[in-house]
Short mmCIF file of C-alpha atoms in Angstrom, two decimals:
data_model
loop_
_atom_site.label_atom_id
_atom_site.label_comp_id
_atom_site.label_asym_id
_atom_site.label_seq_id
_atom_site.Cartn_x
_atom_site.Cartn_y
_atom_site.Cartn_z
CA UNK A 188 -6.79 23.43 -13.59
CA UNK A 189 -4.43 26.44 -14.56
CA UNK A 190 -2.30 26.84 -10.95
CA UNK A 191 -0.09 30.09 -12.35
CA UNK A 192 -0.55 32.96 -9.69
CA UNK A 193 -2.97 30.50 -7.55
CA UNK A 194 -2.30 31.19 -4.02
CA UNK A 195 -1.99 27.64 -2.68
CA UNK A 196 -1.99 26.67 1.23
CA UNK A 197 -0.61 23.01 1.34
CA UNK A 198 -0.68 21.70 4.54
CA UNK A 199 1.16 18.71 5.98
CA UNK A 200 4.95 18.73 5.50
CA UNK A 201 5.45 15.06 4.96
CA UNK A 202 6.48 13.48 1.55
CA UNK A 203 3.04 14.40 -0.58
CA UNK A 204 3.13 17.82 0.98
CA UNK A 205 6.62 18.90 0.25
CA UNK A 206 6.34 17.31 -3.62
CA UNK A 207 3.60 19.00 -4.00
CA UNK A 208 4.72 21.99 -3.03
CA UNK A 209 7.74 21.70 -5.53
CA UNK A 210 5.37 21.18 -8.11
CA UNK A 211 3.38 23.99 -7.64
CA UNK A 212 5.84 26.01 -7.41
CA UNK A 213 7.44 24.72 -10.96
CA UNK A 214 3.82 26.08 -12.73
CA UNK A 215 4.22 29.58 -10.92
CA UNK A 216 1.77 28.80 -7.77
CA UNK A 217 2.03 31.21 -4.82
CA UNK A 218 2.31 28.21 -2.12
CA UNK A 219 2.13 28.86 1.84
CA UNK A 220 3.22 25.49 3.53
CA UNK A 221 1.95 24.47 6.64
CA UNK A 222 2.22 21.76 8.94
CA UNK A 223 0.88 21.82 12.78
CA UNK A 224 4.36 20.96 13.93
CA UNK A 225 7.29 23.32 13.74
CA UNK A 226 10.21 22.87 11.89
CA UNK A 227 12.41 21.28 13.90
CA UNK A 228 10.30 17.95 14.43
CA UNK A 229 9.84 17.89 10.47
CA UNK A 230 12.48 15.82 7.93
CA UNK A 231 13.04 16.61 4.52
CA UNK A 232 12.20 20.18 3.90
CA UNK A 233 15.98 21.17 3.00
CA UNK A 234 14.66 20.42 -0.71
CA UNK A 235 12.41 23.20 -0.61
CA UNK A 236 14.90 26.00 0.29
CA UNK A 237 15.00 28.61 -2.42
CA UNK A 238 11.65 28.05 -3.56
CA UNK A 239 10.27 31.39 -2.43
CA UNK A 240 7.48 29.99 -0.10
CA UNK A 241 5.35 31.53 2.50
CA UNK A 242 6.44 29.24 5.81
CA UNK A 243 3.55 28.80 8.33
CA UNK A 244 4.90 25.97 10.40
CA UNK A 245 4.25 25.31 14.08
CA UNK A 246 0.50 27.10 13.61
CA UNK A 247 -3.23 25.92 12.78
CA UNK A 248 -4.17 25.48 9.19
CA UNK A 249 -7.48 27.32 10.06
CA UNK A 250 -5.73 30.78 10.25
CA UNK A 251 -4.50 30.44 7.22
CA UNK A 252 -7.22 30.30 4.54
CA UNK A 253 -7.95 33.50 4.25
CA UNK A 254 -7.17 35.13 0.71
CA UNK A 255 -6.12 31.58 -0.95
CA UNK A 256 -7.81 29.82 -3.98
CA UNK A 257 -6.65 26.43 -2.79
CA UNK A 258 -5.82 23.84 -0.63
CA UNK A 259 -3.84 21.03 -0.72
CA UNK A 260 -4.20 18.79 2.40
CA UNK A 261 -2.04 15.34 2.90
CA UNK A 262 -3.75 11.84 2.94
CA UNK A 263 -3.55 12.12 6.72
CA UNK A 264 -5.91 14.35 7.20
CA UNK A 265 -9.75 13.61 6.71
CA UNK A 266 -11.73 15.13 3.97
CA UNK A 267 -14.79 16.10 6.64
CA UNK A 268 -11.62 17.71 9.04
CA UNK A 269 -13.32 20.66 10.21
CA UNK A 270 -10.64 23.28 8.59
CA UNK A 271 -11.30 21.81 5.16
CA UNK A 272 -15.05 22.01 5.27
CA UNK A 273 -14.32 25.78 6.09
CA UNK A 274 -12.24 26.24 3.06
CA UNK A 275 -14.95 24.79 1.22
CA UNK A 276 -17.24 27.31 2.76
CA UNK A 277 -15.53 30.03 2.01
CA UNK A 278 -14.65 29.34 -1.94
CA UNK A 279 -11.76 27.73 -2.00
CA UNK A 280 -10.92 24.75 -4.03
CA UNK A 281 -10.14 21.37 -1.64
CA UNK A 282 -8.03 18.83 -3.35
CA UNK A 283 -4.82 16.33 -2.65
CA UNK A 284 -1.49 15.50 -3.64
CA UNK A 285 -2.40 12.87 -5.93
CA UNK A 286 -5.49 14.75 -7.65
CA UNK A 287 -3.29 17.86 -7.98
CA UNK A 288 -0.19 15.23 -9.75
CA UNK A 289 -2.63 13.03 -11.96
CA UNK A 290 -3.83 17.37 -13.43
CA UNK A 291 -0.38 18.45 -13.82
CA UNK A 292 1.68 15.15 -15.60
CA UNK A 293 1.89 13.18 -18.20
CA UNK A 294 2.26 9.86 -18.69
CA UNK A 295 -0.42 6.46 -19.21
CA UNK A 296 -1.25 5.67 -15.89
CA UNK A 297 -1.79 2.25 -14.49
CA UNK A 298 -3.28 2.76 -10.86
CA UNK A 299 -3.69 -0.42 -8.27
CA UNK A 300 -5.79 -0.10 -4.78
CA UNK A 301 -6.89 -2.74 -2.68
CA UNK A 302 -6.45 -3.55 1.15
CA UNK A 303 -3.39 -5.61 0.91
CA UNK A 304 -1.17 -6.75 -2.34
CA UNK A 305 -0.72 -3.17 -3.74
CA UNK A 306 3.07 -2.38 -3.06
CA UNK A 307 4.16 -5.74 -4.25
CA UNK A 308 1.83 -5.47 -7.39
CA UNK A 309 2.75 -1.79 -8.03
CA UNK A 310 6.44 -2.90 -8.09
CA UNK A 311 6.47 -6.17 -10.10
CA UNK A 312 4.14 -3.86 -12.61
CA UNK A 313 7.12 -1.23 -12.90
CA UNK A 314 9.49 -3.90 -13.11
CA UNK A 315 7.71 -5.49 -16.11
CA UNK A 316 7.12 -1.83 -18.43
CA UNK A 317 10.52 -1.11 -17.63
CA UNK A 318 11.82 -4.39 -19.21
CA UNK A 319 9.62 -3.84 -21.59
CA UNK A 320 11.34 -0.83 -22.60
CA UNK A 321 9.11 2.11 -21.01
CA UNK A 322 9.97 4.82 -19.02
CA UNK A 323 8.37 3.93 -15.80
CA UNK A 324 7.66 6.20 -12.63
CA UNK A 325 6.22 3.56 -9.24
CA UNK A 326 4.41 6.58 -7.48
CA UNK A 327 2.36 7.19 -4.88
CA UNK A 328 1.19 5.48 -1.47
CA UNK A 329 4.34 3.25 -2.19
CA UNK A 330 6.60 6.74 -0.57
CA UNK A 331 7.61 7.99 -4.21
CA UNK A 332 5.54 11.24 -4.38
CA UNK A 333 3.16 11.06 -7.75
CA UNK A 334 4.08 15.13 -7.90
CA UNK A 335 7.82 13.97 -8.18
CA UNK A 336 7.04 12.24 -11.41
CA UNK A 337 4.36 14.72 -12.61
CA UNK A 338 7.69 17.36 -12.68
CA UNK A 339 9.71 15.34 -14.90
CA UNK A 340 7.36 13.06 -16.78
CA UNK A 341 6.96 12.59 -20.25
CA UNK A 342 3.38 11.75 -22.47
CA UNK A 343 5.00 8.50 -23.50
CA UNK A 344 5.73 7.07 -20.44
CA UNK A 345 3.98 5.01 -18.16
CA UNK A 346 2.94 5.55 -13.74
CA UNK A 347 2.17 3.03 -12.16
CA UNK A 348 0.75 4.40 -8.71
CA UNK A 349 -0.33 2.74 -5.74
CA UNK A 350 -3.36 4.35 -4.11
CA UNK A 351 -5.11 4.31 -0.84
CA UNK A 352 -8.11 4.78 0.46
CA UNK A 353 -6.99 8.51 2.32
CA UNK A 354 -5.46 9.47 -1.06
CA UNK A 355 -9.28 8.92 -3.38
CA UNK A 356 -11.16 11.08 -0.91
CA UNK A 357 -9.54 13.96 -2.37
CA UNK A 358 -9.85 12.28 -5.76
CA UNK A 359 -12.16 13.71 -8.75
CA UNK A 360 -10.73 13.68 -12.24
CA UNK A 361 -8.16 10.94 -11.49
CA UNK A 362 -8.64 9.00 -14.71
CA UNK A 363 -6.61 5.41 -14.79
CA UNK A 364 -6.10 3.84 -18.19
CA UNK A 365 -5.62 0.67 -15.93
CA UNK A 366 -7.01 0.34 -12.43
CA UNK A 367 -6.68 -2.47 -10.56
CA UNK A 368 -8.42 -3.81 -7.55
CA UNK A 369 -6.73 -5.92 -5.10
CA UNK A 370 -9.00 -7.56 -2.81
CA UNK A 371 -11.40 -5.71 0.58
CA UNK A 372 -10.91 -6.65 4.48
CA UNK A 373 -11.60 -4.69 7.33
CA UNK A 374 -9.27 -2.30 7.38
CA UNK A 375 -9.10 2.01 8.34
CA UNK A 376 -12.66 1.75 9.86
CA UNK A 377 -11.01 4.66 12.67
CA UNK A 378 -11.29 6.78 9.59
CA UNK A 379 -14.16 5.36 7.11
CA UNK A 380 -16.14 4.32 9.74
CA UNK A 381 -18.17 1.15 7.92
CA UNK A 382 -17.01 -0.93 5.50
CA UNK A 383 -19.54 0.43 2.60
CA UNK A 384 -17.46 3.90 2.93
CA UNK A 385 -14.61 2.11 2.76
CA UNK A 386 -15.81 0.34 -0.46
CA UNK A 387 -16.64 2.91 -2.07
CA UNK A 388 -13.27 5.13 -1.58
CA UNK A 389 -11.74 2.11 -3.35
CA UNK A 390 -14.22 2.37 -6.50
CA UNK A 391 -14.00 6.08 -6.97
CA UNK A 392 -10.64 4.65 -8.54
CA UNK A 393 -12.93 3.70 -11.41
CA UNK A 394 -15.58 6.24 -11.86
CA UNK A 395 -13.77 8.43 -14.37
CA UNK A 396 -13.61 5.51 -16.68
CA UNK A 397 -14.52 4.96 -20.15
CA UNK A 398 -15.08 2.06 -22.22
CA UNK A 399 -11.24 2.47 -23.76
CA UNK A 400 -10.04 1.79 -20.08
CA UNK A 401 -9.52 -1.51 -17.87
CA UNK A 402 -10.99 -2.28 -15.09
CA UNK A 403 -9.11 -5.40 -13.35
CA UNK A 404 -10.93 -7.27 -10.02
CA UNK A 405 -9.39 -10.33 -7.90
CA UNK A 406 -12.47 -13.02 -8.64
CA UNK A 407 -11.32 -15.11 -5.62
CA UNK A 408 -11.58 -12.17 -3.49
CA UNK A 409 -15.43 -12.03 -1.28
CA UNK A 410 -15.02 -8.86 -0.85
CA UNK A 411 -15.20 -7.54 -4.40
CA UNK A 412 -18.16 -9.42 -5.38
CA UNK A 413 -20.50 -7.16 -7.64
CA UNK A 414 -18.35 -4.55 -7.52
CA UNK A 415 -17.23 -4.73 -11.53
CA UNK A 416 -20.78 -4.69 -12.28
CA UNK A 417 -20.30 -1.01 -11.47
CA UNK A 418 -17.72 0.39 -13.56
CA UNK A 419 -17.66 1.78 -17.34
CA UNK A 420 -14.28 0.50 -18.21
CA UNK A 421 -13.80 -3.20 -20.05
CA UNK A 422 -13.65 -5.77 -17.26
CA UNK A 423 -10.75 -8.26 -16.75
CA UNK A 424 -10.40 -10.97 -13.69
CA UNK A 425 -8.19 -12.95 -12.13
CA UNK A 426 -7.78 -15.77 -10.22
CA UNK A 427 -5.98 -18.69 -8.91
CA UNK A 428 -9.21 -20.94 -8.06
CA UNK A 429 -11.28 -20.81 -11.48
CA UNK A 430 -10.77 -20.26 -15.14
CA UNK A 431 -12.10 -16.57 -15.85
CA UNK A 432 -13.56 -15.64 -19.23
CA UNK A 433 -11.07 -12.75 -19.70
CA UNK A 434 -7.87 -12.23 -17.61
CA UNK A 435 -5.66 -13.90 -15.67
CA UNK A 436 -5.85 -17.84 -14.40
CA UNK A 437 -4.24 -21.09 -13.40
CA UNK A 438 -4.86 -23.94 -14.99
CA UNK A 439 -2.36 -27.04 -14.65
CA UNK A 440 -0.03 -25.29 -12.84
CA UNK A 441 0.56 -22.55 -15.86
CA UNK A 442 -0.31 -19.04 -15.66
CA UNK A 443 -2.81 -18.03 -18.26
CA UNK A 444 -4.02 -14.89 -19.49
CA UNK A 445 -7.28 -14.40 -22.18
CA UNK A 446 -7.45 -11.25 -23.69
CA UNK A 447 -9.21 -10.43 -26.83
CA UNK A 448 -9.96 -13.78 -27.48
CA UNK A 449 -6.50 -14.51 -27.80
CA UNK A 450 -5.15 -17.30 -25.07
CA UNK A 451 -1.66 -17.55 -24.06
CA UNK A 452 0.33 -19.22 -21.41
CA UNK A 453 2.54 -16.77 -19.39
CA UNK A 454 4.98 -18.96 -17.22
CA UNK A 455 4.45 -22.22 -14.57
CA UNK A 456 3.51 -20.86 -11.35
CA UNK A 457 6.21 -22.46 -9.39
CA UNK A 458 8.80 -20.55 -11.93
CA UNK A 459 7.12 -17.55 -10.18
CA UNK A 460 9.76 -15.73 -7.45
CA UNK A 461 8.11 -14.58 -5.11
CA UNK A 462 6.50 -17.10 -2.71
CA UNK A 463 3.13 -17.89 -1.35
CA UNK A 464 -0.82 -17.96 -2.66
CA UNK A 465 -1.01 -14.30 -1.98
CA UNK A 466 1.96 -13.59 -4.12
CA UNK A 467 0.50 -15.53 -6.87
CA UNK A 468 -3.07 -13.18 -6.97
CA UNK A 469 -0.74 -10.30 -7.01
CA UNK A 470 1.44 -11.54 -9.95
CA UNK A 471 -1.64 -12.73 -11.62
CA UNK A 472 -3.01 -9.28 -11.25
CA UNK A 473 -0.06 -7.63 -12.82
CA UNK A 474 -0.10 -10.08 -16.06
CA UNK A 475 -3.70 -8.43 -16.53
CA UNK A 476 -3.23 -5.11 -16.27
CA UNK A 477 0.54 -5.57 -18.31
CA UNK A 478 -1.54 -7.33 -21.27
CA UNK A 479 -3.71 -4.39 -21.32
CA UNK A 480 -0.66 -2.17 -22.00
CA UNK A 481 0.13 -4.89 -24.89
CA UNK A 482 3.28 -6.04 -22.89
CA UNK A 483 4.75 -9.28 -24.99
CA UNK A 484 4.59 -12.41 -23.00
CA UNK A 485 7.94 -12.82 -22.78
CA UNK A 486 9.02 -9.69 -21.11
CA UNK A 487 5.89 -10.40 -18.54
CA UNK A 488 7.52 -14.61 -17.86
CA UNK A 489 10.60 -13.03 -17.39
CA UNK A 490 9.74 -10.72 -15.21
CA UNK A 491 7.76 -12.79 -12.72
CA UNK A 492 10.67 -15.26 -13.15
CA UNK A 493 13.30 -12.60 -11.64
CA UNK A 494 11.24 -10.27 -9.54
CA UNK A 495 12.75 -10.80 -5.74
CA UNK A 496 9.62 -9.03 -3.83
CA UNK A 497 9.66 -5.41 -1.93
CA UNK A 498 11.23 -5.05 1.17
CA UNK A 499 9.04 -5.34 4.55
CA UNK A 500 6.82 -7.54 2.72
CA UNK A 501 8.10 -11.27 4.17
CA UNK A 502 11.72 -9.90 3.60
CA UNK A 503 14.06 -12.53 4.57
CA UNK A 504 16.42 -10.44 6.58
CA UNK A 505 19.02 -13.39 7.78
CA UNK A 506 19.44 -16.99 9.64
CA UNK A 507 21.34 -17.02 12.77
CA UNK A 508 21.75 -20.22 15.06
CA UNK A 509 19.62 -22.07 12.33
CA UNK A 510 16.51 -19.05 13.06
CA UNK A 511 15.48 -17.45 9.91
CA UNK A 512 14.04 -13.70 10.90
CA UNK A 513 11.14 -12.14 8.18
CA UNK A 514 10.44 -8.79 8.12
CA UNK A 515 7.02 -8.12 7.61
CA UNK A 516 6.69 -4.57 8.70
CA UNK A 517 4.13 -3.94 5.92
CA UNK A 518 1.53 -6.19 7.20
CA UNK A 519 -0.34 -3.63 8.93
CA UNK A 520 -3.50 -5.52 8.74
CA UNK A 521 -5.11 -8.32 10.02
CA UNK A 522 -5.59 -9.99 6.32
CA UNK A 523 -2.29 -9.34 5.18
CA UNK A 524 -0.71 -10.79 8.73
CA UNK A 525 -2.95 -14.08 7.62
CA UNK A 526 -1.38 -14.43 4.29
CA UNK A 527 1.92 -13.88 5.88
CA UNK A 528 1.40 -16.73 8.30
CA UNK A 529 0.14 -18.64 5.74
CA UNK A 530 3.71 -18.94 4.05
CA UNK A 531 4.88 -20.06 7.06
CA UNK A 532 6.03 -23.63 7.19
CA UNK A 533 8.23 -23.83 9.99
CA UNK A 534 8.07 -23.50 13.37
CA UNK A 535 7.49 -19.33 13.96
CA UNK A 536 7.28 -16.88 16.53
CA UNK A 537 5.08 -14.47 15.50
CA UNK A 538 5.04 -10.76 16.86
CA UNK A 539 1.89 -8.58 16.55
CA UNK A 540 0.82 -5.40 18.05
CA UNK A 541 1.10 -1.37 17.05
CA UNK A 542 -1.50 1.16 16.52
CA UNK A 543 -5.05 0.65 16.93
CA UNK A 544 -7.15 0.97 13.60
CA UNK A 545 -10.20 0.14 15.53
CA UNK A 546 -10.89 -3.37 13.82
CA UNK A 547 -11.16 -6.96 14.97
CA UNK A 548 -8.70 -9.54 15.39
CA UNK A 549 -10.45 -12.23 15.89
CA UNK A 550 -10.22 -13.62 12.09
CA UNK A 551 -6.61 -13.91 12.60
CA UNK A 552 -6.80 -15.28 15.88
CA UNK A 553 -8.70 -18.25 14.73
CA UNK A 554 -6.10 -18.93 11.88
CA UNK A 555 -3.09 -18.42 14.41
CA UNK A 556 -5.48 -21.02 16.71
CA UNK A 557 -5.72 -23.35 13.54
CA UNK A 558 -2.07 -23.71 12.76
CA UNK A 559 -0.78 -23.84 16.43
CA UNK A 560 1.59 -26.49 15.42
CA UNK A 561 3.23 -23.47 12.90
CA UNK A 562 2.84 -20.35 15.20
CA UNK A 563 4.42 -21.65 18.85
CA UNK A 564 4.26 -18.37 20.74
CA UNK A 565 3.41 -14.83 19.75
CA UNK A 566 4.86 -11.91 20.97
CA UNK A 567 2.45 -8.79 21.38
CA UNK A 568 3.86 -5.07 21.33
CA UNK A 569 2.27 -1.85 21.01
CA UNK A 570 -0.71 -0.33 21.72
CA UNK A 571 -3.16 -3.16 20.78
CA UNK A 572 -1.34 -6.15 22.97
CA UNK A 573 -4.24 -6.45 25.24
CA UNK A 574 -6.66 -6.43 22.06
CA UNK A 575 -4.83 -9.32 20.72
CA UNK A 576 -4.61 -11.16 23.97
CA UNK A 577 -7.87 -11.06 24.70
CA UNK A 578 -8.94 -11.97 21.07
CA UNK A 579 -6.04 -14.58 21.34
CA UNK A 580 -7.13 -16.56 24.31
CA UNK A 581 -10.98 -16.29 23.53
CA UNK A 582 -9.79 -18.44 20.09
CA UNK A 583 -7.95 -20.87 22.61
CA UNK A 584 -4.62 -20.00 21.91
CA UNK A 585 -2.51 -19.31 25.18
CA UNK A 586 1.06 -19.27 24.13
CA UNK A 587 1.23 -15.31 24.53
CA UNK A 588 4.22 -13.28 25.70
CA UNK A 589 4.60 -9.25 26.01
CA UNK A 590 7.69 -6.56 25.16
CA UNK A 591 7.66 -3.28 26.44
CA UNK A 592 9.76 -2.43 23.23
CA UNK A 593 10.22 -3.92 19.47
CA UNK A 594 14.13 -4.86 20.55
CA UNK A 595 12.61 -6.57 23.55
CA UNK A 596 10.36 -8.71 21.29
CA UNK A 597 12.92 -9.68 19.23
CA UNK A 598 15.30 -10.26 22.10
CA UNK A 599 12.53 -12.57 23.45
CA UNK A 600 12.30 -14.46 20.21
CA UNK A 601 15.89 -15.08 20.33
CA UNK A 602 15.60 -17.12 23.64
CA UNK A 603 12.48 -18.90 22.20
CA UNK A 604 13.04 -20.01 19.02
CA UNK A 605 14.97 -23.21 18.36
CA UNK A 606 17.06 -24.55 15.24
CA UNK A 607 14.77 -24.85 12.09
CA UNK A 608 12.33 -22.24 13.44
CA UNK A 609 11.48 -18.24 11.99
CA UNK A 610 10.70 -14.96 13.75
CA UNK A 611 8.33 -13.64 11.89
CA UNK A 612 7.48 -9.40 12.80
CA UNK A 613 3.77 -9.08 11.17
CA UNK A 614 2.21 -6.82 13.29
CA UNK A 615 -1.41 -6.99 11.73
CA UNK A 616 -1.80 -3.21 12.86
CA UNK A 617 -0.04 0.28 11.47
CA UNK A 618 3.01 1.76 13.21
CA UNK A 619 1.74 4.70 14.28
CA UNK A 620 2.35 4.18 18.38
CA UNK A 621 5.78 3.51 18.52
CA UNK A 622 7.05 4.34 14.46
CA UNK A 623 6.88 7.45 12.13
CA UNK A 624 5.74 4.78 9.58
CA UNK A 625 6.15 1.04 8.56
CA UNK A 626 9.17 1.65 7.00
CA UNK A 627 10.36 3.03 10.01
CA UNK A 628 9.23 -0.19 12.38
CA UNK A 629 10.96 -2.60 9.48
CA UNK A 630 14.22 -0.95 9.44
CA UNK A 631 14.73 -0.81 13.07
CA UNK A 632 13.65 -4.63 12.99
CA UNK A 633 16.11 -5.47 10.89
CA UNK A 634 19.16 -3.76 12.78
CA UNK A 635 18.11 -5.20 15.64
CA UNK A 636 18.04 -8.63 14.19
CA UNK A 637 21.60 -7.62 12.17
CA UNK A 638 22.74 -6.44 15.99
CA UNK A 639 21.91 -10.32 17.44
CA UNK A 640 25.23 -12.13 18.15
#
């Protein structure tokens, strides 16, 4: 779509919304920006000074369509919101930041979605085309705007972009050359509503496919069973359980990848960095979608040899009185708290709790129940402590303490945990009651733990 002399209304000034409003603005868009809050409670608009924008801040989105062409809306607000579906009734084109980015840039993209894994995979991915020698912008759900890339961006160089769920309901030519699938869990049902919607905002990744593009599924994963029966694209799978006929594997302790008919062995998985059986589906998802870009083997085994992990994602953040303190801020879920207890292997406290996403927490209840002798005590914060105590005790598991506050918890893990034990912060729910984002939760977590004397 041509944007020149478009009168654009984005709306939500948080990272998407301001890049995009930079980048309509660099193809001659008229752009009003909008966000319900006023200026003052909003960060990083200083960039957009000079821009020659229409500012609507502090008002309703609703009194503002009239005489636009389009509208821009962030991932945080619902397709169905009841302002959008009157912009769509009175003409106007609906789309989102990452729709509007994948029209205006350049670049092969390699796109991964999935309810857990993506940040880590989307990062070991740009670490291995940039040691391969590509010019390589991480965008998208990761906090990098995909606009910010689209400005600057070059047909010969590769975006990887981490997508969610929010980001493909506003989604319609996005066209992957890669897309990658993670793994499904319960997760964002306050917004989807059933797990089928859910689903199926994950596959519209793939429906703009062709037979020239990849398609790459976890084969371990339940949740994706069937799914790449649905998709135009060539089909590759991994999987740390069983030999697939094309993609990624373990066999003997080697990583394996089959492509073309060719077979070649990557690296041993215990030369991999980053730790734990969750890691290893994520780096065995990047190997496929990096030997569909014809990345050498080499580059790929030296990149999963030196590739430390992202931070809030199990970061070790320091040992103090023999107590080693993990920051994993980005488990937001209750599958991704699971695989982040199950790299556990000492002693933990564990503390959960945050902003309700309307899901159960019973599956990770049972596991905490199950390896009782690992997790001692948990510590429950946030808006969903009484969720998770009630789930907690109804799995047998009684060890449960409460913090008003996230420096409380941690204080209280201090006094708890003993030499040769971990504090591990995995909330299993988003941020949203207490932190502007994860990000937000994991920092403060670690200066409180760097504040512990």
């Amino acid at each position: 779509m041509n944007y020149e002399q478009k009168k654009v209304l984005v709306v939500g000034m948080a990272r998407s919304g301001i890049a995009a409003a930079q980048l309509l603005r660099s193809v001659g868009a008229q752009v009003t920006v909008n966000d319900s809050k006023p200026a003052e409670q909003l960060e990083g608009l200083e960039v957009l000074e000079g821009l020659q924008l229409d500012w609507q801040l502090g008002c309703r989105a609703d009194e503002l369509l009239e005489g636009k062409d389009v509208l821009v809306i962030s991932p945080g607000i619902p397709a169905d919101a009841p302002f959008v579906q009157k912009a769509r009734d009175m003409g106007l084109y609906v789309t989102g930041e990452l729709e509007l980015a994948w029209q205006l840039g350049q670049g092969t993209l390699v796109a991964v979605t999935g309810t857990n894994g993506k940040t880590t995979t989307v990062s070991l991915l740009g670490e291995i085309f940039r040691n391969a020698g590509k010019v390589t912008h991480v965008v998208g759900n990761i906090g990098y705007p995909y606009s910010l890339a689209s400005m600057v961006s070059r047909r010969e160089d590769v975006i990887v972009c981490e997508v969610s769920s929010f980001q493909m309901e506003t989604a319609d030519t996005f066209h992957p050359h890669v897309a990658l699938l993670t793994n499904i869990t319960e997760d964002h049902l306050n917004r989807h509503g059933t797990m089928e919607v859910y689903t199926g905002m994950k596959m519209r990744m793939f429906r703009n496919q062709t037979p020239d593009d990849w398609a790459v599924f976890n084969a371990d994963d339940p949740g994706l069973k069937g799914l790449s029966s649905q998709v135009h694209a060539r089909v590759m799978k991994f999987s740390r359980k069983k030999e697939v006929r094309e993609g990624a594997f373990v066999r003997n302790g080697e990583v394996i990848i089959r492509i073309r008919g060719e077979e070649r062995t990557v690296c041993r998985t215990d030369e991999i960095r980053i730790p734990g059986p969750h890691n290893l589906e994520n780096a065995l998802g990047a190997v496929c979608c990096a030997a569909a870009m014809d990345v050498p083997v080499p580059v790929i085994r030296h990149s999963l040899r030196t590739f430390p992990g992202v931070e809030h994602r199990i970061e070790n953040v320091r040992t103090l009185d023999g107590v080693t303190y993990y920051n994993d801020s980005k488990g937001t879920n209750v599958d991704s708290t699971i695989k982040a207890v199950e790299t556990m292997t000492r002693p933990t406290v564990l503390i959960l709790g945050g902003y309700d996403k309307k899901v159960s927490f019973d599956p990770l209840s049972r596991e905490i129940m199950e390896r009782k002798e690992i997790i001692r005590e948990t510590v429950l914060i946030g808006q969903t402590a009484p969720q998770i105590e009630k789930s907690l005790r109804e799995a047998g598991y009684e060890n449960i303490l409460h913090a008003s506050s996230l420096r409380e918890a941690v204080e209280t893990c201090r006094q708890i945990a003993e030499d040769g034990w971990n504090v591990l912060l995995s909330p299993a729910c988003a941020s949203f009651d207490m932190f502007r984002d994860y990000e937000e939760r994991g920092r403060k977590f670690k200066a409180i733990v760097q504040e512990l004397s």
